[in-house]
Amino acid sequence: MKKKCLLILLVFILVLIPMDVYAADGKNYDFEGYTYDYWGNAVEGPAAFQLDRVIDEKNMGGIKVQGFNDVATSGDGRIFLVDTLEGRVDIVNQAGVFVKSLKVIRNAKDRIVIDESGAQLVLNAPEGVFYQEKDQELFIADTGAERIIVLDGRNYTLKRVIKKPENMAGVSEFKPSKIIADNTGRIYVVVQSSYEGILELNPDGIFSRYFGVNSPSVNFIDYFWKSISSARQKEQMKKTFAPAFNNIDLDSDGFVYAVTFDAAAQHMVFRLNSGGKNVLREKGSTSVVGDVHRMRIADQSQFIDIAVQDYGTYAVIDKSKGRIFLYDFDGQLLNAFGSQGKTKGSFQMPTGITWLGNNLVVTDSTLKCAYILKPTDFGKAALLASEKCYYGKWDEALTQFNKILALNGNYEAAYVGIGKNYLMKDEYKKAMYYFKLGNSREFYSKAYNGYRAEVLQSHFGIIAVIFLAFIFLILFTEVRYHKKESGQNEE
């Protein structure tokens, strides 16, 4: 009897109490993944990534870690981690081994730099970091000191300091929080709590413009009251400001990607062209909003950072639920995974995300660590398929989509991808079949239009004969009718 009771208790613990699955080395074996179908229902499937390594205080060579607030990587695999509370930028290599810590800035002669006030040049609560490959420069947003520090990316010596430009317009304070620089040297800066847009600077630090204003959503109730209010009442009403951006990244074509989690914003993810217009593609079954079921504002995904691959695939991280959403260039949701918690592999307060080759590096300020996530077999196929589609290598993409379907037969994005493959080859009937399986109405309509034109062209002779016969029949009946009418009139 006791054995039966113990057995029942064991089954209860294993079945009803949620537990994380761990590999032999103690790491999370895998995340739970899902996507959304056309109707907005969550569809379970394998996750695109799993935990590979953890970078924390144990890897930092004995220095104290208060929490990582931003992350950047270089092409040779270095990882740059910003510890705002400690006022440092820590550098580790691709294997997670500590390389160097930056706090006191030195010059090319390895001497501590003295600033204009006669004090040592020391980082003061930095919040952002970016590595520019073309010129091999490391940009640090030194927020507390209201400046940008640019270092040589090879030996980490000072190249220049950018302070508030004298010609800077607007009312925003110069408190750089996040930063990127393109291949022409233009610098884009997210300034704390700025509603004027992203700050664009010339390579020499001169103010150029505010870039990509984030338009607020329309509140029809406020709009109605303002429309009937007097001028004095309008002055007393609360002003509507443009929502602030939270983070930015750059793609290989020079487009600026940005995110916001302001509930008043019309959009959450942006791809800004040179004119500052949002040209983000949203051709997926759902909009680029993270979790689609958002009955309350508190339930909305809050994107804190974005990371873009050279082939247009991007990952955004939701700080409210600890989830990562992976989208392709068309805005098709490829995968969502991750959760909040205190177990290894979960997130408490994610702060940054970036690519390290095809791996992802994610920082967490509360857990005081950075996770290196590697793609699963499913994730490898999904990333490779997205890359091949982006570069127009349709046959190679088809191979990867078939691999994906072997792992997850409910994956609509794969059916849509195969449909696009056949659509580009003008095989419209096959394309229609796969678009139907993928519930892609927009692309199904495009394939149907091509199929209809193809049918009309192949049967043009028969259609022309039928059309001419129809016209002849109409003329013949008209002639007979008029003859009959004329005969009756003569009688």
C-alpha atoms as one frame of an Amber mdcrd trajectory, in Angstrom:
protein
   0.000   0.000   0.000   2.853   2.345   0.887   4.561   1.597  -2.415   1.367
   2.421  -4.321   1.005   5.723  -2.450   4.622   6.648  -3.144   4.177   5.741
  -6.810   1.055   7.912  -7.084   2.873  10.788  -5.369   5.822  10.441  -7.773
   3.525  10.487 -10.808   1.785  13.572  -9.389   5.116  15.382  -8.988   6.356
  14.472 -12.479   3.114  15.227 -14.311   1.469  18.105 -12.509   4.407  20.146
 -11.224   6.206  22.035 -14.033   9.901  21.322 -14.230  12.712  22.506 -16.465
  14.532  19.893 -18.521  18.308  19.939 -18.080  21.111  18.357 -20.017  23.902
  16.443 -18.323  25.997  19.614 -18.012  23.277  21.431 -16.077  22.201  23.725
 -18.913  18.647  24.054 -20.158  18.273  21.514 -22.905  15.770  23.533 -24.873
  13.229  26.332 -24.729   9.598  25.837 -25.622   8.868  27.444 -28.984   5.705
  28.578 -30.755   4.380  30.640 -33.627   0.959  32.066 -34.516  -1.313  30.823
 -37.281  -3.458  33.011 -39.546  -6.251  33.097 -36.957  -3.947  34.282 -34.166
  -3.796  30.948 -32.362  -0.503  29.926 -30.766   0.957  26.819 -32.427   3.535
  24.888 -30.427   6.729  23.699 -32.029  10.455  23.336 -31.421  12.380  26.398
 -30.295  14.863  27.968 -32.689  17.549  28.397 -30.001  18.853  26.723 -26.886
  21.265  27.781 -24.172  24.920  27.187 -24.978  26.963  29.151 -22.414  26.512
  31.607 -19.550  28.783  34.610 -19.019  28.664  35.921 -15.444  30.933  37.104
 -12.654  32.738  33.749 -12.668  34.070  34.558 -16.152  35.164  38.115 -15.324
  38.554  37.397 -13.792  37.539  38.325 -10.271  35.952  41.738 -10.973  32.514
  42.505  -9.560  29.483  42.505 -11.881  26.441  44.604 -11.003  24.482  43.731
 -14.139  24.851  43.949 -17.902  22.775  46.673 -19.573  23.810  46.456 -23.224
  25.831  44.236 -25.542  27.637  44.454 -28.866  29.846  42.076 -30.840  32.632
  42.333 -33.386  33.197  40.288 -36.513  36.058  38.375 -34.895  33.811  37.153
 -32.072  34.532  39.610 -29.246  31.613  40.446 -26.954  31.342  43.908 -25.355
  29.202  44.047 -22.198  28.124  47.303 -20.540  27.922  47.313 -16.725  26.236
  50.637 -16.001  26.387  50.504 -12.199  30.089  49.639 -12.211  30.796  52.161
 -14.983  32.598  49.632 -17.185  32.640  47.922 -20.526  33.783  44.323 -20.136
  35.189  42.378 -23.074  35.102  38.587 -23.462  35.961  36.411 -26.436  33.643
  34.101 -28.359  34.227  31.300 -25.862  33.177  33.576 -22.989  36.730  34.022
 -21.652  37.529  37.410 -20.100  39.793  39.647 -22.231  39.759  43.174 -20.799
  37.759  45.644 -18.751  37.416  49.298 -19.798  36.821  51.958 -17.151  39.747
  54.394 -17.154  40.480  55.478 -20.726  44.063  55.480 -22.004  45.745  57.022
 -25.037  47.972  55.427 -27.688  50.992  55.784 -25.329  49.150  53.732 -22.689
  48.788  56.765 -20.435  45.565  57.717 -18.660  43.788  60.461 -20.583  43.264
  63.750 -18.720  40.119  65.665 -19.707  39.649  69.434 -19.995  38.929  69.795
 -16.278  42.187  68.083 -15.345  40.487  64.889 -14.160  41.066  61.378 -15.434
  38.835  60.296 -18.294  36.699  57.646 -16.601  33.446  56.065 -17.767  30.437
  57.337 -15.867  27.321  55.117 -15.948  27.578  54.091 -19.620  24.411  52.565
 -21.108  25.256  51.672 -24.699  28.031  50.222 -26.842  28.530  49.552 -30.559
  31.381  48.174 -32.645  31.801  49.620 -36.144  33.546  47.103 -38.365  34.622
  49.313 -41.266  36.837  51.645 -39.220  37.230  49.205 -36.301  35.977  51.726
 -33.764  34.269  51.077 -30.448  31.530  53.596 -29.598  30.505  53.966 -25.942
  27.476  55.998 -24.860  28.875  57.461 -21.631  25.477  58.512 -20.342  26.378
  59.843 -16.906  29.035  62.163 -18.345  26.778  63.229 -21.272  29.286  62.304
 -23.961  30.280  59.677 -26.520  33.689  58.054 -26.272  35.199  56.541 -29.412
  38.015  54.023 -28.968  40.301  52.193 -31.330  38.652  48.791 -31.614  41.985
  46.953 -31.719  43.878  48.338 -28.716  41.019  50.240 -26.963  42.877  53.551
 -26.848  41.102  56.881 -27.176  40.419  58.276 -30.654  38.011  61.100 -29.816
  35.362  62.364 -27.379  32.065  63.719 -28.681  30.233  66.131 -26.384  26.986
  68.007 -26.909  27.202  69.708 -30.322  27.058  73.489 -30.183  24.576  73.522
 -33.059  22.258  70.939 -31.492  18.622  71.985 -31.884  15.576  71.020 -29.854
  15.022  70.703 -26.123  16.438  67.194 -25.545  19.375  66.891 -23.183  22.496
  65.272 -24.599  22.401  62.054 -22.579  23.363  59.297 -25.034  21.814  55.967
 -24.054  22.136  53.704 -27.132  24.368  54.246 -30.130  25.207  52.913 -33.610
  27.435  54.155 -36.463  27.116  53.291 -40.168  29.886  52.719 -42.709  29.909
  56.389 -43.750  30.614  57.476 -40.186  27.153  58.856 -39.400  26.303  58.350
 -35.734  22.771  57.619 -34.535  22.025  58.135 -30.859  19.024  57.324 -28.695
  18.878  60.082 -26.089  17.151  59.380 -22.789  13.429  60.273 -22.832  13.703
  62.223 -26.082  10.439  62.650 -28.009  12.166  64.457 -30.887  13.482  61.277
 -32.526  16.858  59.632 -32.955  19.767  62.070 -32.839  21.913  61.966 -36.001
  25.463  63.306 -35.845  28.093  63.735 -38.548  31.341  61.754 -38.139  32.971
  64.805 -36.516  30.173  65.019 -33.930  28.333  67.970 -35.472  24.544  67.840
 -35.129  22.797  66.886 -38.370  19.110  66.321 -37.572  16.536  64.407 -35.564
  15.806  61.207 -37.393  12.682  59.037 -37.583  10.089  60.664 -35.365   7.881
  58.053 -33.680   4.251  59.072 -34.286   1.823  58.582 -31.379  -1.376  56.596
 -31.848  -4.637  58.544 -32.140  -6.909  58.683 -29.098 -10.293  59.533 -30.593
 -11.786  60.618 -27.279  -9.004  63.178 -26.675  -9.228  64.231 -30.321 -12.980
  64.867 -29.960 -12.636  66.989 -26.816  -9.776  68.994 -28.310 -11.815  69.627
 -31.465 -14.610  71.315 -29.467 -12.456  73.009 -26.834 -11.569  76.677 -26.720
  -8.007  77.909 -27.207  -7.613  78.443 -23.454  -8.889  74.936 -22.667  -6.495
  73.422 -25.232  -3.543  75.112 -23.499  -4.544  73.464 -20.204  -4.918  69.992
 -21.732  -2.126  67.455 -21.522   0.099  67.601 -24.604   0.670  64.466 -26.665
   4.356  63.848 -27.248   5.964  61.466 -29.707   6.909  58.184 -27.973  10.615
  57.691 -27.294  12.734  54.980 -28.891  14.416  52.443 -26.613  17.107  50.874
 -28.764  18.504  50.789 -32.292  20.502  48.598 -34.653  21.777  48.769 -38.221
  21.393  46.353 -41.138  23.863  45.673 -43.942  22.079  48.132 -46.266  22.381
  51.040 -43.849  18.745  51.037 -42.692  18.231  51.886 -39.028  16.077  49.477
 -37.014  14.500  50.782 -33.822  12.112  49.582 -31.107   9.855  51.194 -28.544
   7.579  49.849 -25.842   5.643  53.075 -25.309   1.935  52.154 -25.240   1.108
  55.385 -27.115   3.180  54.424 -30.186   1.541  53.377 -33.460   4.298  50.835
 -34.153   6.708  48.870 -31.984   9.409  47.997 -34.528  10.793  50.343 -37.194
  12.995  50.074 -40.262  13.880  53.658 -41.097  15.105  54.741 -44.523  17.336
  57.749 -45.166  14.316  60.037 -44.965  13.325  58.700 -41.553  10.236  56.893
 -42.891   9.271  53.520 -41.479   9.547  50.961 -44.307   9.345  47.790 -42.214
   7.754  44.950 -44.174   4.847  43.200 -42.449   3.811  40.445 -44.851   3.398
  37.729 -42.230   0.197  36.261 -40.848   0.424  38.681 -37.895   1.861  42.160
 -37.394   5.278  42.632 -35.818   3.939  43.065 -32.288   5.262  40.032 -30.406
   2.427  38.235 -28.647  -0.781  38.984 -30.541  -3.279  38.579 -27.683  -3.123
  41.976 -26.016  -6.425  42.630 -24.263  -4.734  44.944 -21.732  -1.843  47.355
 -22.095  -0.038  45.388 -19.396  -0.199  42.290 -21.618   1.533  43.960 -24.561
   5.012  42.861 -25.516   7.580  45.471 -24.545  10.548  45.311 -26.905  13.702
  46.513 -25.182  16.222  45.759 -27.960  16.566  44.502 -31.526  19.323  42.639
 -33.398  19.446  42.451 -37.208  21.273  39.931 -39.387  22.918  40.843 -42.711
  20.134  38.996 -44.537  17.307  40.917 -42.869  16.260  38.409 -40.208  15.893
  40.160 -36.863  15.313  39.205 -33.240  13.509  41.383 -30.700  13.391  40.715
 -26.978  10.336  41.321 -24.804  11.336  42.531 -21.347   7.855  42.004 -19.878
   7.696  38.244 -20.539  11.330  37.354 -21.205  10.598  36.144 -24.734  12.550
  36.451 -27.944  10.662  36.858 -31.226  12.420  35.980 -34.467  11.172  37.556
 -37.733  12.357  37.279 -41.321  12.779  40.229 -43.686   9.086  40.093 -44.690
   7.942  40.321 -41.075   6.948  36.648 -40.926   7.230  35.304 -37.364   9.736
  32.452 -37.525   9.751  31.530 -33.848   9.062  32.756 -30.331  10.713  31.278
 -27.260  11.942  32.069 -23.750  10.305  32.813 -20.414  10.687  34.725 -17.187
  12.134  32.946 -14.180  15.168  32.416 -12.009  16.281  29.125 -13.539  19.253
  28.942 -15.863  18.208  30.005 -19.342  15.241  32.095 -18.166  15.220  35.895
 -17.946  14.434  38.305 -15.131  15.164  41.682 -16.722  16.577  41.304 -20.256
  18.350  44.437 -21.418  20.126  43.726 -24.707  20.382  41.324 -27.617  22.828
  40.979 -30.506  24.030  38.436 -33.063  27.301  36.566 -32.736  27.454  34.852
 -36.110  24.269  32.761 -36.042  24.274  32.695 -32.230  22.437  35.203 -30.064
  23.887  36.997 -27.043  21.311  38.233 -24.508  22.086  40.276 -21.383  20.102
  40.369 -18.153  20.680  43.106 -15.564  18.940  41.361 -12.662  20.571  37.962
 -13.164  23.886  39.791 -13.830  24.783  37.574 -16.755  24.783  37.184 -20.508
  23.467  34.099 -22.284  24.959  32.776 -25.497  22.184  30.967 -27.358  22.932
  28.619 -30.238  20.419  27.562 -32.904  18.823  24.131 -32.698  18.565  21.941
 -35.808  15.186  23.539 -36.421  16.653  27.027 -35.879  19.576  26.361 -38.218
  17.195  25.347 -41.001  14.903  28.347 -40.361  17.802  30.843 -40.427  19.369
  29.286 -43.500  16.040  29.218 -45.350  15.489  32.891 -44.516  18.988  33.758
 -45.732  18.615  31.847 -49.025  15.252  33.499 -49.706  16.719  36.946 -49.024
  19.463  36.394 -51.612  17.105  34.745 -54.119  18.596  31.237 -53.902  15.218
  29.547 -54.130  16.299  25.947 -54.708  18.602  26.005 -51.684  15.819  27.596
 -49.633  13.429  24.830 -50.721  15.792  22.209 -49.299  15.792  23.961 -45.930
  12.008  24.374 -45.874  11.604  20.647 -46.424  13.958  20.024 -43.496  11.831
  22.329 -41.359   8.610  20.499 -42.244  10.255  17.200 -41.320  10.774  18.655
 -37.830   7.488  20.557 -37.555   4.640  19.802 -39.947   2.494  22.640 -38.504
   4.967  25.354 -39.419   3.030  27.743 -41.697   6.093  29.885 -42.494   7.689
  26.897 -44.263   4.624  26.364 -46.453   4.596  30.071 -47.289   8.319  29.911
 -48.078   7.830  26.968 -50.448   4.939  28.830 -52.035   7.148  31.878 -52.639
   9.718  29.558 -54.166   7.250  28.264 -56.740   5.796  31.749 -57.252   9.223
  33.096 -58.243   9.525  30.201 -60.708   6.077  31.026 -62.183   4.728  27.645
 -61.039   1.501  29.239 -59.906  -0.623  26.142 -59.282   1.954  24.640 -56.897
   2.400  28.038 -55.268  -1.361  28.294 -54.657  -1.343  24.873 -52.998   1.387
  25.792 -50.515   0.040  29.285 -49.849  -3.263  27.669 -48.949  -1.489  25.335
 -46.510   0.311  28.339 -45.046  -2.892  30.433 -44.817  -1.251  33.270 -46.764
  -4.161  34.989 -48.481  -2.105  37.851 -49.902   0.401  35.612 -51.674  -2.333
  33.145 -52.645  -4.067  36.001 -54.498  -0.817  36.840 -56.299  -0.349  33.207
 -57.326  -3.995  32.978 -58.398  -3.661  36.071 -60.597  -0.601  34.524 -62.254
  -2.389  31.171 -62.680  -5.447  32.876 -64.197  -3.313  34.784 -66.691  -1.489
  31.559 -67.551  -4.770  29.713 -68.200  -6.101  32.545 -70.319  -2.926  32.625
 -72.385  -2.793  28.859 -72.947  -6.465  28.722 -73.997  -6.495  31.982 -75.894
  -7.485  30.370 -79.199 -10.524  28.602 -77.752 -11.520  31.688 -75.762 -11.180
  33.869 -78.879 -13.346  31.489 -80.940 -16.004  31.392 -78.218 -15.888  35.174
 -77.918 -16.228  35.675 -81.696 -19.039  33.125 -81.841 -20.783  34.989 -79.045
 -20.424  38.309 -80.898 -21.666  36.669 -84.130 -24.683  35.254 -82.292 -25.552
  38.670 -80.908 -25.250  40.305 -84.344 -27.237  37.505 -85.982 -30.081  37.808
 -83.491 -30.097  41.596 -83.845 -30.302  41.366 -87.638 -33.130  38.820 -87.479
 -34.982  40.972 -84.972 -34.741  44.118 -87.105 -35.814  42.214 -90.230 -38.814
  40.854 -88.430 -39.732  44.310 -87.158 -39.405  45.778 -90.653 -41.692  43.061
 -92.102 -44.376  43.730 -89.514 -44.248  47.476 -90.178 -44.733  46.949 -93.967
 -47.877  44.854 -93.332
